[in-house]
PDB file of C-alpha atoms in Angstrom:
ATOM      1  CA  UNK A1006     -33.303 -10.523  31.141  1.00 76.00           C
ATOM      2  CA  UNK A1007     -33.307  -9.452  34.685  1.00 85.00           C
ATOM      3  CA  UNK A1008     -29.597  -7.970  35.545  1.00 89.00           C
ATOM      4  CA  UNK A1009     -28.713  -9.731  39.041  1.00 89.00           C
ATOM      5  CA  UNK A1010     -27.419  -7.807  41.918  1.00 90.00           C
ATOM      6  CA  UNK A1011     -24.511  -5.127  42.174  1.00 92.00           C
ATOM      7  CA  UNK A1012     -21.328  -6.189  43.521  1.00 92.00           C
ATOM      8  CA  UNK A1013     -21.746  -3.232  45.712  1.00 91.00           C
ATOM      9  CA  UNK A1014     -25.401  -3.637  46.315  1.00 90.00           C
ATOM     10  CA  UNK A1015     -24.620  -6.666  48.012  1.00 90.00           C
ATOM     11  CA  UNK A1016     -21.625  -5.320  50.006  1.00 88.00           C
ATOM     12  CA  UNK A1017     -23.812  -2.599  51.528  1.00 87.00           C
ATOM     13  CA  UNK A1018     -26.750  -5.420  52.533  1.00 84.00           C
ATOM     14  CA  UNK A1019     -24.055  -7.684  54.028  1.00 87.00           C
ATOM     15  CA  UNK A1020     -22.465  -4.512  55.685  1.00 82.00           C
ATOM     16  CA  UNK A1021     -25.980  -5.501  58.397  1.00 78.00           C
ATOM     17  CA  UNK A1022     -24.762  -9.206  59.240  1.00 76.00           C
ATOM     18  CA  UNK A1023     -21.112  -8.253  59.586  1.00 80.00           C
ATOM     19  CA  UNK A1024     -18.928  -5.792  60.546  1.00 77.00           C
ATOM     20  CA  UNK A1025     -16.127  -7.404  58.907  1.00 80.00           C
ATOM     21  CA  UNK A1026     -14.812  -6.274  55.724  1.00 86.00           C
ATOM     22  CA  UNK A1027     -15.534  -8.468  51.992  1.00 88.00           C
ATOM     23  CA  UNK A1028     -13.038  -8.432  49.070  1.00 90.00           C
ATOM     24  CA  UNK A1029     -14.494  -7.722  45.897  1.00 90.00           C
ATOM     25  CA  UNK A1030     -14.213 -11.256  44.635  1.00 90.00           C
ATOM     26  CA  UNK A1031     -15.880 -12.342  47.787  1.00 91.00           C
ATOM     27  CA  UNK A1032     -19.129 -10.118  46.664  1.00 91.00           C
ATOM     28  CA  UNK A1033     -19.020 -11.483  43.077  1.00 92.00           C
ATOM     29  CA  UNK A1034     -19.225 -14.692  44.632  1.00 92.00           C
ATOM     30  CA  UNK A1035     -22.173 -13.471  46.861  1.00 92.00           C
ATOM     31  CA  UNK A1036     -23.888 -12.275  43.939  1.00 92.00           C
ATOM     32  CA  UNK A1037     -23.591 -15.269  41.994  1.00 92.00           C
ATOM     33  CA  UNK A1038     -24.627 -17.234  45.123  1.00 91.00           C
ATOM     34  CA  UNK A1039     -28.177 -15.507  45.919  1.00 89.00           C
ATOM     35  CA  UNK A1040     -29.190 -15.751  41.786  1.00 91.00           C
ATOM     36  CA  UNK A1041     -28.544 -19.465  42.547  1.00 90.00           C
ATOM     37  CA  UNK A1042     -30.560 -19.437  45.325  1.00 89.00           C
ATOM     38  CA  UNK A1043     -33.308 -17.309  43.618  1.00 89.00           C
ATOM     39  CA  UNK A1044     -33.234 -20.103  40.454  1.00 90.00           C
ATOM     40  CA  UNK A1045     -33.724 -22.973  43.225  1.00 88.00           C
ATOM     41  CA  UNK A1046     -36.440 -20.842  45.522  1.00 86.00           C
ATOM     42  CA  UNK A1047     -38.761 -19.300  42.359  1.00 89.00           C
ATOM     43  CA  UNK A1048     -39.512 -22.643  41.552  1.00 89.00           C
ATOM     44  CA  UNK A1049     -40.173 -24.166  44.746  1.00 86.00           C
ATOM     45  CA  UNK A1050     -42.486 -21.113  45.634  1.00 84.00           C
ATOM     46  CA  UNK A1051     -44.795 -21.068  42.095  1.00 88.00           C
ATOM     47  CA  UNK A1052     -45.383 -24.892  42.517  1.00 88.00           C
ATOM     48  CA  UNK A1053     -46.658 -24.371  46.334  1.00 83.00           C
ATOM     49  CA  UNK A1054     -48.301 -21.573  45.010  1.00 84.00           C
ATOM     50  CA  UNK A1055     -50.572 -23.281  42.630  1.00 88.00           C
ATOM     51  CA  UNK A1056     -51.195 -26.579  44.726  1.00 84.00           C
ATOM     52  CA  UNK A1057     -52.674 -24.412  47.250  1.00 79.00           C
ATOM     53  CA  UNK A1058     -54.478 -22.338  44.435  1.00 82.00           C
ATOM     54  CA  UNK A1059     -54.237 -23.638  40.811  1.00 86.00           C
ATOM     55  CA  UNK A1060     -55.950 -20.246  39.266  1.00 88.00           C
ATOM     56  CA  UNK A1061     -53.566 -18.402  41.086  1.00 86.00           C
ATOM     57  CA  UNK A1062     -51.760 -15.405  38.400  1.00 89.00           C
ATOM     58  CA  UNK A1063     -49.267 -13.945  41.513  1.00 88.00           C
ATOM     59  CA  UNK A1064     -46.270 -16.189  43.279  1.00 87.00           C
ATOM     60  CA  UNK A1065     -47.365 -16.231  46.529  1.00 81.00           C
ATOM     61  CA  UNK A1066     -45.579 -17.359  50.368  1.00 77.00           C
ATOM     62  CA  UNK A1067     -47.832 -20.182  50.827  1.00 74.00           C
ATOM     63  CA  UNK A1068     -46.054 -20.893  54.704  1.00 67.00           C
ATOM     64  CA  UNK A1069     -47.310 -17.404  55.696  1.00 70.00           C
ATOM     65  CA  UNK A1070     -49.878 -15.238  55.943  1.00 71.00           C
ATOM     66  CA  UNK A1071     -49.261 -11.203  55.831  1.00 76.00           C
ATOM     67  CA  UNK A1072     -50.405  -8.276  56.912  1.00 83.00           C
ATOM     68  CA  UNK A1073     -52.113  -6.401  54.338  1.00 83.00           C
ATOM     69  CA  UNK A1074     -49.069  -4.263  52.353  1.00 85.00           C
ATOM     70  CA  UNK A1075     -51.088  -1.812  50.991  1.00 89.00           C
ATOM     71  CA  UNK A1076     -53.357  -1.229  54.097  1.00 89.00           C
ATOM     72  CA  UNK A1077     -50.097  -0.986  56.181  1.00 91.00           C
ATOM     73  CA  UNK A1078     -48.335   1.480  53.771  1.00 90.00           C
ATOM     74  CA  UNK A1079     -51.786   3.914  54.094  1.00 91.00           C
ATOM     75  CA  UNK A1080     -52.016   3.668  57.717  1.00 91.00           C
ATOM     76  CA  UNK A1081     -48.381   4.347  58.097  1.00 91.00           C
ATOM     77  CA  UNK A1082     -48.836   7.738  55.972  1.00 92.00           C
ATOM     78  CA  UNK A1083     -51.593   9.060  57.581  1.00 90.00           C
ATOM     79  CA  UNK A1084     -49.229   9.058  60.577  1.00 91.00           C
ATOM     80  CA  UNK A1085     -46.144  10.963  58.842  1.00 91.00           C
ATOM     81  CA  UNK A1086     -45.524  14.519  60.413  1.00 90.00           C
ATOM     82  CA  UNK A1087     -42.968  15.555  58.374  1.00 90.00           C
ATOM     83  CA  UNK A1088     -41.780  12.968  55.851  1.00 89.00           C
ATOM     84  CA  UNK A1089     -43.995  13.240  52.570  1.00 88.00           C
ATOM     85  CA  UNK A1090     -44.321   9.171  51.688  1.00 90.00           C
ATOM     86  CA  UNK A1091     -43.423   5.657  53.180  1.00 91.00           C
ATOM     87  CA  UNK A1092     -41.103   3.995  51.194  1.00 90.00           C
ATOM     88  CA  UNK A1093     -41.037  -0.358  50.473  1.00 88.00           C
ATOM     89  CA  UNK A1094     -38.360  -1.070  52.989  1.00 85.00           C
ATOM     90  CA  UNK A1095     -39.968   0.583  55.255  1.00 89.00           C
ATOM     91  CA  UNK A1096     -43.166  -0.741  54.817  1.00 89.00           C
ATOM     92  CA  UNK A1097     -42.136  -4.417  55.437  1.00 87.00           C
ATOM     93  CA  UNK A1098     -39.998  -3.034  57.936  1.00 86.00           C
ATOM     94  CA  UNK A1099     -43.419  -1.775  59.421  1.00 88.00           C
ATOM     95  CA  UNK A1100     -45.057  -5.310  58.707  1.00 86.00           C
ATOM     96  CA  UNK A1101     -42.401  -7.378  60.029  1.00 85.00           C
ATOM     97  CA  UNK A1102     -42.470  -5.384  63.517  1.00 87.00           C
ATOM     98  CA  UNK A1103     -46.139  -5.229  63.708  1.00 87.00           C
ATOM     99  CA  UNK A1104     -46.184  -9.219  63.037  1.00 82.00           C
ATOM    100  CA  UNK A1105     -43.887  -9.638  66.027  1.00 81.00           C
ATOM    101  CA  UNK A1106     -45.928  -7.667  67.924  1.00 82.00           C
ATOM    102  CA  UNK A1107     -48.900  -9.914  67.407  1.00 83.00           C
ATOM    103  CA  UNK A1108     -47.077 -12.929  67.911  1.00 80.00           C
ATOM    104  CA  UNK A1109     -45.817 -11.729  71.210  1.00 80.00           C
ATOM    105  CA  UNK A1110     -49.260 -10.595  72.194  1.00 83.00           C
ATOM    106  CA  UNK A1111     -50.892 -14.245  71.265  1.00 79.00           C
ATOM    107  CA  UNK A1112     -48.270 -15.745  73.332  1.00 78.00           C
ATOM    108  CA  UNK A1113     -48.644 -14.165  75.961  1.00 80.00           C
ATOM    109  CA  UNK A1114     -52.405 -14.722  76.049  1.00 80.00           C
ATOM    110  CA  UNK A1115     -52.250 -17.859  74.867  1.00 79.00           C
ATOM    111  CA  UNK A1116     -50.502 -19.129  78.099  1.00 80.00           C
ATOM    112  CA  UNK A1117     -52.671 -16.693  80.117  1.00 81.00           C
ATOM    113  CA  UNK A1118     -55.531 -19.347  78.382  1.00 80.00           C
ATOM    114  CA  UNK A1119     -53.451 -22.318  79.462  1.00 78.00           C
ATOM    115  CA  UNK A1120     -53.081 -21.342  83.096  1.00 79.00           C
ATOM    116  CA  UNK A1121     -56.866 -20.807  83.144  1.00 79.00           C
ATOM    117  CA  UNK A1122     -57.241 -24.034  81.140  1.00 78.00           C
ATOM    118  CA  UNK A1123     -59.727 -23.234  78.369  1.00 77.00           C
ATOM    119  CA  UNK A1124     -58.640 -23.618  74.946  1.00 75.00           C
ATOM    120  CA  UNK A1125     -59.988 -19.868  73.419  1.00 79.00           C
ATOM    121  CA  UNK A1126     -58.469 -16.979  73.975  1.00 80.00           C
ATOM    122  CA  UNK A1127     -60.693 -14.703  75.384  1.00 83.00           C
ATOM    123  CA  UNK A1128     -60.344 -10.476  76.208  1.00 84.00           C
ATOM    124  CA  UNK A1129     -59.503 -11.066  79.755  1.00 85.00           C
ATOM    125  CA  UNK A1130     -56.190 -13.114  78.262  1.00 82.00           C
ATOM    126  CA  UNK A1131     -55.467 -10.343  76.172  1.00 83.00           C
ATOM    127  CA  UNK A1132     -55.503  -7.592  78.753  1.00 82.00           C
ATOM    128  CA  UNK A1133     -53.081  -9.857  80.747  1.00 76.00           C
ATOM    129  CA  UNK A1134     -50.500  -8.860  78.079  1.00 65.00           C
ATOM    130  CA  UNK A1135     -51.294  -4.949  78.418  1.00 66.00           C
ATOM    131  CA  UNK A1136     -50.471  -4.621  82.045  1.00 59.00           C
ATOM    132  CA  UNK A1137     -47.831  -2.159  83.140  1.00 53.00           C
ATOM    133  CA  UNK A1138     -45.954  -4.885  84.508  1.00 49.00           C
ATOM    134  CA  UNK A1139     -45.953  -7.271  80.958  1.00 45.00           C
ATOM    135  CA  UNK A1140     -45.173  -3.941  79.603  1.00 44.00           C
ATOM    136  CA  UNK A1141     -41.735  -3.770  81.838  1.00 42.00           C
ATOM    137  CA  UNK A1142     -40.933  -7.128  81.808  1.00 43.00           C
ATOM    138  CA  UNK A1143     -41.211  -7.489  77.687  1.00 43.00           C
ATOM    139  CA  UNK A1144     -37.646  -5.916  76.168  1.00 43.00           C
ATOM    140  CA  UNK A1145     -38.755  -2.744  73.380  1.00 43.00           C
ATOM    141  CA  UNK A1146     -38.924  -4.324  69.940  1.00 40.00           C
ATOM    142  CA  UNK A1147     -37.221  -2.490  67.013  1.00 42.00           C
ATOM    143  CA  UNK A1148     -38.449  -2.676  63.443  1.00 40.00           C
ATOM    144  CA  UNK A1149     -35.389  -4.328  62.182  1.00 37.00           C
ATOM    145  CA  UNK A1150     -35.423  -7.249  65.145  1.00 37.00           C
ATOM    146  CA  UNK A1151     -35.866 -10.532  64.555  1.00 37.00           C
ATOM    147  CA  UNK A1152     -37.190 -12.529  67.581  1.00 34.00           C
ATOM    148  CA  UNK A1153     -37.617 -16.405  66.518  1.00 37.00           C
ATOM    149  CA  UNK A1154     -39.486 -18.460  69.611  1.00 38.00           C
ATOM    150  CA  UNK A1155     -37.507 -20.152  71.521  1.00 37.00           C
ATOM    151  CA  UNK A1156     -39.054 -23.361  70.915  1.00 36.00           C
ATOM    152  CA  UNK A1157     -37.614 -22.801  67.786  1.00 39.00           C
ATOM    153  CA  UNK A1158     -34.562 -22.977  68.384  1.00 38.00           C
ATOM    154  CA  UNK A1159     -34.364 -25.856  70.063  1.00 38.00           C
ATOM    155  CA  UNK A1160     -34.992 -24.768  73.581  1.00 37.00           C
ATOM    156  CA  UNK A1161     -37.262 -24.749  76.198  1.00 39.00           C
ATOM    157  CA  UNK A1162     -37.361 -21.852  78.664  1.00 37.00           C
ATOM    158  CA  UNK A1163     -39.252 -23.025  81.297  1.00 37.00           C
ATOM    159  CA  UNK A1164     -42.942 -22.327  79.235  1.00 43.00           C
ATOM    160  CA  UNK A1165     -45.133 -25.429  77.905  1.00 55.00           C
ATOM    161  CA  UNK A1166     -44.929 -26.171  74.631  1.00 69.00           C
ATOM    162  CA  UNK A1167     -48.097 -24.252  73.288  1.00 78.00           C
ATOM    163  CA  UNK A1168     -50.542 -25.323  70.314  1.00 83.00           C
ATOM    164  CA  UNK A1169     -49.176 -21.986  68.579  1.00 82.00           C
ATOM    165  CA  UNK A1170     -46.074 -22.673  69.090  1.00 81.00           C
ATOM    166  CA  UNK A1171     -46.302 -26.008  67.522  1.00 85.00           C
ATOM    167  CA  UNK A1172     -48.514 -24.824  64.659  1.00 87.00           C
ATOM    168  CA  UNK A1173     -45.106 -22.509  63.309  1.00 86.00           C
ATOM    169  CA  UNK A1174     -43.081 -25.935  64.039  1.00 85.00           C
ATOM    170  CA  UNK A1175     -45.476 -27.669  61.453  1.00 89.00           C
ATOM    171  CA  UNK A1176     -44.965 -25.398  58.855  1.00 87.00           C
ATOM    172  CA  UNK A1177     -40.961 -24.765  59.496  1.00 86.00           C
ATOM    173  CA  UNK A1178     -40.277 -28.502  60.042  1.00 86.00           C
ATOM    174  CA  UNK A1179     -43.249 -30.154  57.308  1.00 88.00           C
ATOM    175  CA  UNK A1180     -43.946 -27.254  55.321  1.00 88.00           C
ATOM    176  CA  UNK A1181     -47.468 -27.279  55.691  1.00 89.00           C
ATOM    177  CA  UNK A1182     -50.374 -26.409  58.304  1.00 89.00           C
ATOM    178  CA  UNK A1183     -51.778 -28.890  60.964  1.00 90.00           C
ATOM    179  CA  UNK A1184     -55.074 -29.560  62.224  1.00 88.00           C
ATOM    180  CA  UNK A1185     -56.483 -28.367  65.218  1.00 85.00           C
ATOM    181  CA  UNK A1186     -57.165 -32.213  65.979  1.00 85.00           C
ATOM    182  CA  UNK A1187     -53.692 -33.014  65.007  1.00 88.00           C
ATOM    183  CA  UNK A1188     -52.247 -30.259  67.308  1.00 88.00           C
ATOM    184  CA  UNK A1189     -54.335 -31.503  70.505  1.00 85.00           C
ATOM    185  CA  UNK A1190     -53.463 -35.298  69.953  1.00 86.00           C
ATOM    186  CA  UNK A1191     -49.406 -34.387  68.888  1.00 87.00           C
ATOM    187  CA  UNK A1192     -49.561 -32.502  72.383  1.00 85.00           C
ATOM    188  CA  UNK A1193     -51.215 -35.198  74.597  1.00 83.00           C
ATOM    189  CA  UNK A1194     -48.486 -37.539  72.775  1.00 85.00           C
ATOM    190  CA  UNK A1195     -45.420 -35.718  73.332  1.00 82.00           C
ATOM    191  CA  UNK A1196     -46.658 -35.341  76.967  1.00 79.00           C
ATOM    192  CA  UNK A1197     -47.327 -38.981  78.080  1.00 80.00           C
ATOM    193  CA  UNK A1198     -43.806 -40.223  76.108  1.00 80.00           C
ATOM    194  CA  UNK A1199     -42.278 -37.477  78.727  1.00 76.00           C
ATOM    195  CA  UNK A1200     -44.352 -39.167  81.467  1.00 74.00           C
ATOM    196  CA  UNK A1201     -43.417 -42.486  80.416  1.00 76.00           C
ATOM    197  CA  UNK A1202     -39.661 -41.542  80.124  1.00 73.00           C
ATOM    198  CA  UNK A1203     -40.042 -39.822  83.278  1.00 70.00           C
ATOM    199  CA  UNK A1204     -40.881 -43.331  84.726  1.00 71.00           C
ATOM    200  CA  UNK A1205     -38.111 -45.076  83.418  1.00 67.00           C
ATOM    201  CA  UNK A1206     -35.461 -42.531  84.280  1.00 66.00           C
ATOM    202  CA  UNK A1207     -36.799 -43.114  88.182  1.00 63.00           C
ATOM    203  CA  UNK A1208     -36.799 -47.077  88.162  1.00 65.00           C
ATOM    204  CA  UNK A1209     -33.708 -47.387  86.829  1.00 58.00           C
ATOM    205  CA  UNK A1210     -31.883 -44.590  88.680  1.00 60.00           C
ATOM    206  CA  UNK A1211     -31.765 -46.280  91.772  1.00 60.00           C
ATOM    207  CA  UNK A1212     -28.653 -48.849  92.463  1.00 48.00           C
ATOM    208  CA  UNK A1213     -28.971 -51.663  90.662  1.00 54.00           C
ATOM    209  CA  UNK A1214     -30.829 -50.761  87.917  1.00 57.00           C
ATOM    210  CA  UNK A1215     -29.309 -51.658  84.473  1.00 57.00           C
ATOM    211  CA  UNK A1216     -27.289 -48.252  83.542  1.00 58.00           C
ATOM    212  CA  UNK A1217     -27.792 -48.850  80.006  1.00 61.00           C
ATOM    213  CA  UNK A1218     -31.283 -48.730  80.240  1.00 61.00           C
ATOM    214  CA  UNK A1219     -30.849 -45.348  82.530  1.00 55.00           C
ATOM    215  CA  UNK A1220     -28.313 -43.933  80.065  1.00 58.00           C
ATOM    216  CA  UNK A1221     -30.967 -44.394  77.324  1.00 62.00           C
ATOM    217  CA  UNK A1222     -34.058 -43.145  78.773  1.00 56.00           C
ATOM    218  CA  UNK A1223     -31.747 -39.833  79.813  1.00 61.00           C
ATOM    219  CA  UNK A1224     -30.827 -39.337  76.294  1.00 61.00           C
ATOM    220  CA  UNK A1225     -34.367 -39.938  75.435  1.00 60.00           C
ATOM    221  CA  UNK A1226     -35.569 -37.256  77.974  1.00 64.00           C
ATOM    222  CA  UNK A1227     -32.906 -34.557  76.373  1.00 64.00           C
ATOM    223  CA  UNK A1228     -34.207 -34.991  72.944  1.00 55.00           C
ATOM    224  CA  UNK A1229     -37.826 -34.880  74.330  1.00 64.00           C
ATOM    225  CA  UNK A1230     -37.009 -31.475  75.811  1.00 66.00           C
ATOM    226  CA  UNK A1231     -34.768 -30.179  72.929  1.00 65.00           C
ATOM    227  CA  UNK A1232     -38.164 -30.865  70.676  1.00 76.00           C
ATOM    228  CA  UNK A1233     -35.752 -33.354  68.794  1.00 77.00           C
ATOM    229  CA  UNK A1234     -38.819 -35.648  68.881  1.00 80.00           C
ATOM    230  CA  UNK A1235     -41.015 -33.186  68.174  1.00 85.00           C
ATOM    231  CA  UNK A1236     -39.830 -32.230  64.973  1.00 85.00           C
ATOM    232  CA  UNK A1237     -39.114 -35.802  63.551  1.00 84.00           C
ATOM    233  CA  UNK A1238     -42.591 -36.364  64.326  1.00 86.00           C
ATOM    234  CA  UNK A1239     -43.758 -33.566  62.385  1.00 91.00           C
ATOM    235  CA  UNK A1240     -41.446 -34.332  59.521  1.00 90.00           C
ATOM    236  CA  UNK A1241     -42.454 -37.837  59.292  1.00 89.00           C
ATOM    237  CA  UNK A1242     -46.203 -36.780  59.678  1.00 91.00           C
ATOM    238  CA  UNK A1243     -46.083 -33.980  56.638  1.00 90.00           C
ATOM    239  CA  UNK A1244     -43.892 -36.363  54.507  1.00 89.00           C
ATOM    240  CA  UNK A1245     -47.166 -38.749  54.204  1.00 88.00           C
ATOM    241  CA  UNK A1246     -49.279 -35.871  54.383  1.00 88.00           C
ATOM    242  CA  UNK A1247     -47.914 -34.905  50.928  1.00 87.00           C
ATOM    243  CA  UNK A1248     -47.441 -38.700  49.773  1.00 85.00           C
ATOM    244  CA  UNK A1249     -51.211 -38.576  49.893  1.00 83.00           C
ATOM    245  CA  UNK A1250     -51.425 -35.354  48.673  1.00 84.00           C
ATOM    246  CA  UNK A1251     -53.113 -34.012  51.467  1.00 85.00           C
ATOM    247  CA  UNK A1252     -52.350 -29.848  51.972  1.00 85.00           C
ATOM    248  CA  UNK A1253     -52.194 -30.154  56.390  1.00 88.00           C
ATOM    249  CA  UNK A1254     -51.366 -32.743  58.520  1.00 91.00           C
ATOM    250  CA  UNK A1255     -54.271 -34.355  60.487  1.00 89.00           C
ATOM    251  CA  UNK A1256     -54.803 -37.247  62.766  1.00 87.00           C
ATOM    252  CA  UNK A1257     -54.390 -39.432  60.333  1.00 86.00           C
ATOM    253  CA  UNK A1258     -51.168 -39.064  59.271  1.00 87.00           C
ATOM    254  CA  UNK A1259     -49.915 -39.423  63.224  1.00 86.00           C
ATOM    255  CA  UNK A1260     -52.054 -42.939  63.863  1.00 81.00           C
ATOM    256  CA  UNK A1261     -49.429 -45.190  62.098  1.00 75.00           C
ATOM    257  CA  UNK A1262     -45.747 -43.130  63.764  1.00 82.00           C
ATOM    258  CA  UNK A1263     -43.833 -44.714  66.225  1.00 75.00           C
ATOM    259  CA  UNK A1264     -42.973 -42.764  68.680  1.00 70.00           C
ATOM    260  CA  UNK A1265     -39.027 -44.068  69.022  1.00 64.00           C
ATOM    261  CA  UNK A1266     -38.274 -45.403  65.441  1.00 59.00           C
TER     262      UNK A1266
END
């Protein structure tokens, strides 16, 4: 069998996510808690595995696609001055900060396609994200950074919700891809409820207007804008998906929601 983790293993990972100190009881009990985890996530991971690709022999992340590991790891040595080799933390260290990268870079051009209102992302869109003035307004990524959109976390900053951005809701919030069609008809959904709510918020703002009706359609609007909506739809939308074991949410599965139930 497999021997789980060290006691102080553990301590020293956990020594990144807090500066606080752990008793050694406390790292037993960490221990015992990630082989838990690790007998509830193998599982999960070789069954998504094999519904996406039943003569699959390798467990595989089925909610994301990777940079090439090996191709990474030979690029990165070709590039070493004085080190000999590239080690496996630092390779996914390498992958992890060159996948934020690209996200960032899509982003940006994606909304550089938006505010020219085409739907491909073309060079021009791209180079918009290479400027010397992108390049001072964007903070200097480290390899060990996380960055999680924004959108993600339940916020809006001021940007449109993007199709990107609401392809990586799909598969956080339903565990599977969605359809380009999907995507497009989600969007022009979520954007007439906010017109609609809009519209209700005015009428019934003005004295003499039932406040319970004005309370409502606020509370509505805040859950609009927190993606609240958003991700029930998504939720609701993958949980048929699978009923009917379907492998991406399409139009179909968003035909029969209701948008307030």
């Amino acid at each position: 069998m497999a021997k789980p983790y060290s006691s102080s293993h553990i301590g020293f990972v956990s020594s990144g996510f807090t500066e606080m100190r752990l008793s050694g009881a406390v790292k037993e009990q960490l221990v015992e808690m990630l082989v838990a985890e690790i007998d509830r996530m193998v599982p999960a991971m070789e069954s998504a595995t094999l519904s996406a690709n039943p003569d699959k022999k390798t467990l595989d992340d089925t909610n994301r696609t990777r940079l090439n590991y090996n191709r990474t790891r030979e690029l990165m040595i070709e590039r070493l001055s004085d080190l000999e080799s590239v080690g496996s933390e630092a390779v996914q260290a390498g992958i992890e900060h060159l996948e934020t990268y690209l996200k960032r870079i899509l982003n940006s051009a994606e909304m550089a396609a938006a505010k020219d209102r085409v739907n491909t992302i073309k060079p021009r869109h791209i180079q918009v994200t290479t400027t010397p003035q992108s390049e001072e307004s964007s903070e200097e990524i480290s390899p060990a950074e996380e960055i999680e959109e924004d959108v993600l976390e339940g916020q809006v900053s001021g940007s449109a919700l993007t199709p990107m951005a609401l392809r990586k809701m799909a598969r956080s919030f339903a565990g599977m891809p969605i359809t380009d069609a999907a995507v497009e008809e989600l969007l022009l959904w979520y954007y007439e409820v906010v017109d609609e709510t809009g519209q209700s918020i005015r009428e019934h703002a003005q004295l003499g207007g039932n406040p319970a009706v004005f309370i409502e359609s606020l509370d509505r609007m805040k859950d609009l804008m927190m993606l609240g909506w958003m991700r029930r739809m998504l939720v609701r939308a993958g949980k048929d998906a699978e009923e009917r074991g379907y492998k991406r949410i399409d139009v179909e599965q968003l035909i029969h929601l209701d948008a307030f139930e």
